[in-house]
CSV table of C-alpha atoms and ligand atoms in Angstrom, one decimal:
chain,number,residue,atom,x,y,z
A,1076,MET,CA,-57.9,38.2,-221.9
A,1077,GLU,CA,-56.6,39.3,-225.6
A,1078,GLU,CA,-56.0,36.2,-227.7
A,1079,ARG,CA,-53.1,35.0,-225.4
A,1080,THR,CA,-53.8,31.0,-224.0
A,1081,PRO,CA,-53.9,30.7,-220.2
A,1082,LEU,CA,-51.1,28.7,-218.9
A,1083,ILE,CA,-50.9,27.4,-215.3
A,1084,ALA,CA,-47.4,26.1,-214.2
A,1085,GLY,CA,-46.5,24.0,-211.5
A,1086,ASN,CA,-43.4,24.4,-210.0
A,1087,TRP,CA,-42.8,21.0,-207.5
A,1088,LYS,CA,-39.3,23.3,-206.2
A,1089,MET,CA,-37.5,20.9,-204.0
A,1090,TYR,CA,-40.2,18.4,-203.2
A,1091,LYS,CA,-40.8,14.6,-204.6
A,1092,THR,CA,-38.3,11.5,-205.3
A,1093,GLY,CA,-38.4,10.4,-208.7
A,1094,ASN,CA,-41.0,7.8,-208.2
A,1095,GLU,CA,-43.0,10.2,-205.8
A,1096,ALA,CA,-42.9,12.4,-209.1
A,1097,VAL,CA,-43.8,10.0,-211.8
A,1098,GLU,CA,-46.9,9.1,-209.8
A,1099,THR,CA,-48.0,12.6,-209.3
A,1100,ALA,CA,-47.7,13.1,-213.2
A,1101,GLU,CA,-49.3,10.4,-213.9
A,1102,LYS,CA,-52.5,10.9,-211.6
A,1103,LEU,CA,-52.3,14.7,-212.6
A,1104,LEU,CA,-52.5,13.6,-216.5
A,1105,GLU,CA,-55.3,11.3,-215.9
A,1106,LEU,CA,-57.3,14.6,-214.3
A,1107,VAL,CA,-56.5,16.6,-216.9
A,1108,SER,CA,-56.2,14.8,-220.3
A,1109,ASP,CA,-59.2,16.4,-221.8
A,1110,VAL,CA,-57.6,20.2,-221.0
A,1111,GLU,CA,-57.4,21.8,-224.5
A,1112,THR,CA,-57.9,25.5,-224.2
A,1113,THR,CA,-55.4,26.0,-221.4
A,1114,ASP,CA,-51.6,25.2,-221.6
A,1115,ILE,CA,-50.0,23.0,-218.5
A,1116,MET,CA,-46.3,22.9,-217.5
A,1117,ILE,CA,-45.2,20.9,-214.4
A,1118,ALA,CA,-41.2,21.4,-213.1
A,1119,PRO,CA,-40.4,18.6,-210.9
A,1120,THR,CA,-36.4,18.4,-209.6
A,1121,PHE,CA,-33.6,17.7,-212.3
A,1122,THR,CA,-33.5,14.2,-211.0
A,1123,SER,CA,-37.4,13.8,-211.8
A,1124,LEU,CA,-37.2,15.8,-215.1
A,1125,ALA,CA,-36.5,12.4,-217.9
A,1126,LEU,CA,-38.9,9.5,-215.8
A,1127,VAL,CA,-41.6,12.3,-215.7
A,1128,SER,CA,-41.0,13.0,-219.4
A,1129,LYS,CA,-41.5,9.7,-220.0
A,1130,VAL,CA,-44.8,9.7,-218.4
A,1131,ILE,CA,-46.3,12.8,-219.8
A,1132,GLY,CA,-44.9,11.9,-223.4
A,1133,ASN,CA,-46.7,14.0,-226.0
A,1134,SER,CA,-49.7,14.7,-223.9
A,1135,ASN,CA,-50.6,18.3,-223.2
A,1136,ILE,CA,-49.1,18.5,-220.0
A,1137,ALA,CA,-45.4,19.8,-221.1
A,1138,LEU,CA,-42.2,19.6,-218.7
A,1139,GLY,CA,-40.0,22.4,-217.2
A,1140,ALA,CA,-36.8,23.0,-215.1
A,1141,GLN,CA,-36.3,24.7,-212.3
A,1142,ASN,CA,-33.2,26.4,-213.3
A,1143,ILE,CA,-30.5,26.4,-215.9
A,1144,TYR,CA,-26.5,27.4,-215.8
A,1145,TRP,CA,-26.0,30.0,-219.3
A,1146,GLU,CA,-23.1,27.9,-220.6
A,1147,LYS,CA,-23.2,24.7,-223.1
A,1148,GLU,CA,-21.3,22.4,-221.0
A,1149,GLY,CA,-17.6,23.2,-219.2
A,1150,ALA,CA,-16.2,22.4,-216.2
A,1151,PHE,CA,-18.9,24.2,-214.1
A,1152,THR,CA,-19.8,21.1,-211.1
A,1153,GLY,CA,-23.4,21.2,-210.2
A,1154,GLU,CA,-24.9,23.1,-213.0
A,1155,ILE,CA,-27.0,21.9,-215.9
A,1156,SER,CA,-27.3,23.6,-219.6
A,1157,GLY,CA,-30.1,24.3,-221.8
A,1158,PRO,CA,-29.1,21.5,-224.2
A,1159,MET,CA,-29.5,19.0,-221.5
A,1160,LEU,CA,-32.9,20.2,-219.9
A,1161,VAL,CA,-33.7,19.6,-224.1
A,1162,SER,CA,-32.9,16.4,-224.1
A,1163,ALA,CA,-34.4,15.5,-221.0
A,1164,GLY,CA,-37.4,16.5,-222.4
A,1165,CYS,CA,-37.7,20.2,-221.1
A,1166,GLN,CA,-39.8,22.8,-223.4
A,1167,TYR,CA,-39.6,25.6,-220.3
A,1168,VAL,CA,-37.6,26.5,-218.0
A,1169,ILE,CA,-38.2,28.9,-214.7
A,1170,ILE,CA,-35.5,32.0,-214.2
A,1171,GLY,CA,-35.1,33.7,-211.5
A,1172,HIS,CA,-37.7,32.8,-208.9
A,1173,SER,CA,-37.2,34.7,-205.3
A,1174,GLU,CA,-36.2,31.7,-204.1
A,1175,ARG,CA,-33.2,31.5,-206.3
A,1176,ARG,CA,-32.7,35.3,-205.8
A,1177,GLN,CA,-32.7,35.1,-202.0
A,1178,TYR,CA,-30.7,31.9,-201.3
A,1179,PHE,CA,-28.4,31.2,-204.2
A,1180,GLY,CA,-27.2,35.0,-204.9
A,1181,GLU,CA,-29.2,35.2,-208.7
A,1182,THR,CA,-29.4,38.7,-209.6
A,1183,ASN,CA,-30.9,40.3,-212.4
A,1184,ASN,CA,-27.9,39.7,-214.5
A,1185,THR,CA,-27.7,36.2,-214.0
A,1186,VAL,CA,-31.0,36.0,-215.1
A,1187,ASN,CA,-30.2,38.1,-217.8
A,1188,LYS,CA,-27.7,35.5,-218.9
A,1189,LYS,CA,-30.0,32.1,-218.1
A,1190,ILE,CA,-32.9,33.6,-220.4
A,1191,PHE,CA,-30.2,34.3,-223.2
A,1192,ALA,CA,-29.1,30.6,-222.7
A,1193,ALA,CA,-32.9,29.1,-222.4
A,1194,THR,CA,-34.1,30.9,-225.8
A,1195,LYS,CA,-30.7,29.8,-227.8
A,1196,SER,CA,-31.6,26.5,-226.5
A,1197,GLY,CA,-35.4,26.7,-227.5
A,1198,LEU,CA,-36.3,27.0,-224.1
A,1199,ILE,CA,-39.3,29.1,-223.0
A,1200,PRO,CA,-38.7,31.2,-220.0
A,1201,ILE,CA,-40.6,31.7,-217.3
A,1202,VAL,CA,-39.1,35.0,-215.9
A,1203,CYS,CA,-39.9,35.5,-212.4
A,1204,VAL,CA,-40.1,39.2,-210.7
A,1205,GLY,CA,-41.8,40.5,-207.8
A,1206,GLU,CA,-41.0,42.7,-205.0
A,1207,THR,CA,-40.6,41.7,-201.3
A,1208,ALA,CA,-42.9,43.1,-198.4
A,1209,ALA,CA,-40.2,45.7,-197.2
A,1210,GLU,CA,-40.0,46.8,-200.8
A,1211,ARG,CA,-43.9,47.2,-200.8
A,1212,ASN,CA,-44.0,48.8,-197.3
A,1213,GLU,CA,-41.6,51.6,-198.7
A,1214,GLU,CA,-43.7,52.1,-202.4
A,1215,LYS,CA,-40.8,50.6,-204.0
A,1216,THR,CA,-42.4,48.2,-206.0
A,1217,PHE,CA,-43.0,49.6,-209.2
A,1218,SER,CA,-39.3,50.7,-209.3
A,1219,VAL,CA,-38.0,47.1,-208.2
A,1220,LEU,CA,-40.0,45.7,-211.2
A,1221,ASP,CA,-38.7,48.3,-213.7
A,1222,LYS,CA,-34.6,47.4,-212.7
A,1223,GLN,CA,-36.2,43.7,-213.0
A,1224,ILE,CA,-37.3,43.9,-216.4
A,1225,GLU,CA,-34.9,46.8,-217.7
A,1226,LYS,CA,-31.8,44.7,-216.3
A,1227,GLY,CA,-33.6,41.3,-216.5
A,1228,LEU,CA,-34.5,41.2,-220.4
A,1229,GLU,CA,-31.4,43.6,-221.7
A,1230,GLY,CA,-30.4,43.5,-225.0
A,1231,LEU,CA,-32.7,40.5,-226.1
A,1232,THR,CA,-33.9,41.0,-229.5
A,1233,LEU,CA,-37.9,40.8,-230.2
A,1234,ASP,CA,-37.8,37.6,-231.1
A,1235,GLU,CA,-36.4,36.0,-228.3
A,1236,HIS,CA,-39.2,38.4,-225.9
A,1237,GLN,CA,-41.7,36.8,-227.8
A,1238,SER,CA,-40.7,33.6,-226.5
A,1239,ILE,CA,-40.7,34.6,-222.7
A,1240,VAL,CA,-43.5,34.5,-220.3
A,1241,LEU,CA,-43.5,36.7,-217.2
A,1242,ALA,CA,-44.5,35.5,-213.8
A,1243,TYR,CA,-44.9,38.2,-211.1
A,1244,GLU,CA,-44.8,36.4,-208.0
A,1245,PRO,CA,-44.8,39.4,-205.2
A,1246,VAL,CA,-42.1,37.3,-202.6
A,1247,TRP,CA,-44.1,38.2,-199.6
A,1248,ALA,CA,-47.3,36.2,-201.5
A,1249,ILE,CA,-45.2,33.1,-202.1
A,1250,GLY,CA,-45.9,30.3,-199.7
A,1251,THR,CA,-47.3,32.1,-197.4
A,1252,GLY,CA,-51.0,31.6,-197.9
A,1253,LYS,CA,-50.8,35.5,-198.2
A,1254,THR,CA,-52.6,36.0,-202.0
A,1255,ALA,CA,-52.4,39.7,-203.6
A,1256,THR,CA,-55.5,41.1,-203.4
A,1257,PRO,CA,-57.1,41.0,-207.2
A,1258,ASP,CA,-56.7,45.0,-207.2
A,1259,GLN,CA,-52.9,44.5,-206.5
A,1260,VAL,CA,-52.5,42.0,-209.0
A,1261,GLN,CA,-53.8,43.7,-212.0
A,1262,GLU,CA,-52.7,46.7,-211.1
A,1263,VAL,CA,-49.0,45.3,-211.3
A,1264,HIS,CA,-50.2,43.5,-214.6
A,1265,PHE,CA,-50.8,46.7,-216.1
A,1266,TYR,CA,-47.8,47.9,-215.2
A,1267,LEU,CA,-46.1,45.4,-216.5
A,1268,ARG,CA,-47.6,45.3,-219.9
A,1269,ASP,CA,-47.6,49.1,-220.5
A,1270,LEU,CA,-43.9,48.7,-219.1
A,1271,ILE,CA,-43.3,45.9,-222.1
A,1272,GLU,CA,-45.5,48.4,-224.6
A,1273,LYS,CA,-43.5,51.3,-224.0
A,1274,ARG,CA,-40.2,49.4,-224.6
A,1275,PHE,CA,-40.8,47.0,-226.8
A,1276,GLY,CA,-44.0,48.0,-228.6
A,1277,ASN,CA,-47.6,47.0,-228.6
A,1278,MET,CA,-47.7,44.0,-230.4
A,1279,LEU,CA,-45.2,42.5,-228.1
A,1280,ALA,CA,-47.5,44.0,-224.9
A,1281,LYS,CA,-50.7,42.2,-226.4
A,1282,THR,CA,-49.2,38.4,-227.0
A,1283,ILE,CA,-46.8,38.3,-224.2
A,1284,ARG,CA,-48.2,36.2,-221.8
A,1285,ILE,CA,-47.9,37.5,-217.6
A,1286,LEU,CA,-48.4,34.5,-214.8
A,1287,TYR,CA,-49.4,35.3,-211.0
A,1288,GLY,CA,-48.2,33.4,-208.5
A,1289,GLY,CA,-47.8,33.6,-204.9
A,1290,SER,CA,-50.5,31.2,-202.9
A,1291,VAL,CA,-52.7,30.5,-205.8
A,1292,LYS,CA,-55.4,27.7,-204.3
A,1293,PRO,CA,-58.4,26.0,-206.1
A,1294,ASP,CA,-60.1,28.6,-204.1
A,1295,ASN,CA,-59.0,31.8,-205.5
A,1296,VAL,CA,-57.8,31.0,-209.2
A,1297,SER,CA,-61.0,31.9,-210.8
A,1298,GLU,CA,-61.0,35.4,-209.5
A,1299,LEU,CA,-57.5,36.3,-210.2
A,1300,MET,CA,-58.0,34.4,-214.0
A,1301,ALA,CA,-61.3,36.8,-214.5
A,1302,LEU,CA,-58.6,39.9,-214.5
A,1303,PRO,CA,-57.7,41.1,-217.6
A,1304,ASP,CA,-54.3,41.2,-217.8
A,1305,ILE,CA,-53.8,37.9,-215.8
A,1306,ASP,CA,-52.8,35.4,-218.3
A,1307,GLY,CA,-52.5,32.1,-215.6
A,1308,ALA,CA,-50.8,31.5,-212.7
A,1309,LEU,CA,-47.5,29.8,-211.5
A,1310,VAL,CA,-48.6,27.3,-208.7
A,1311,GLY,CA,-46.0,26.3,-205.8
A,1312,GLY,CA,-47.5,24.6,-202.9
A,1313,ALA,CA,-50.9,23.7,-204.7
A,1314,SER,CA,-49.4,22.3,-207.4
A,1315,LEU,CA,-47.7,19.0,-205.4
A,1316,GLN,CA,-51.2,17.2,-204.9
A,1317,PRO,CA,-52.6,16.4,-208.4
A,1318,ASP,CA,-56.5,16.8,-207.1
A,1319,SER,CA,-55.5,20.4,-206.1
A,1320,PHE,CA,-53.4,21.4,-209.0
A,1321,SER,CA,-56.6,20.3,-211.4
A,1322,LYS,CA,-58.4,21.8,-209.6
A,1323,ILE,CA,-56.2,25.0,-210.6
A,1324,ILE,CA,-56.0,24.5,-214.2
A,1325,ASN,CA,-59.6,23.4,-214.5
A,1326,PHE,CA,-60.1,27.0,-212.9
B,1832,PEP,C1,-43.8,29.8,-206.5
B,1832,PEP,O1,-43.1,28.7,-205.7
B,1832,PEP,O2,-43.7,30.3,-207.5
B,1832,PEP,C2,-45.1,29.8,-205.7
B,1832,PEP,C3,-46.1,30.7,-206.1
B,1832,PEP,O3,-45.4,29.0,-204.7
B,1832,PEP,P1,-47.0,29.1,-203.6
B,1832,PEP,O4,-48.0,29.0,-204.6
B,1832,PEP,O5,-46.8,27.9,-202.6
B,1832,PEP,O6,-47.3,30.3,-203.2
């Protein structure tokens, strides 16, 4: 890896009440308080953000949200804006997760609007891309990724790009226990970095962090992290338990 600080990010999805989230964050903090060379993020549900923010304070664990709406405020029942996330203590926001694309109608166009909103608020967007099993079987992986990157990042300035983290999450590997093989992961991460280089130049390609997500566990993380173009992991299931998540953080 170049001089990119690894990022291990936990997506808690729609799990844990406020009390449970606080308890998990407290235990995790104890287990990883001495980690200095890896960035750590946890993304609880909206209702736990402010509670968890109090637990992690200014520690080495950063807070992230799982979604954002692109307007600052207004009559948008059920939505949450960038400034609201910042005031709850967030530094990161996950955008375009495949579950949002699959169940909540998120498109490359809404992803694009959300990235703008996040960067404008000073949040670091973790932008998820990845193909479904059917798309991979039809050999459409790279064309799907091309479109997700082209449309998702459309119109962003180089400055805005510099704050982005990409996460390659093959949909068929999320929550299924099927991790992509190291060769498959490296092939796609190399492709994405090359795509970034062609579109936005060598400097950004060298510095942008590309995470892998899809059934990352304590026993496969070190193999994945050893790959040259993998700069971290976006972890779902295994981030819910402090023990397993701390093992991943200490890859
Ligand atoms: C995710 O939700 O982004 C994810 C990768 O989930 P899991 O680790 O459970 O596959």
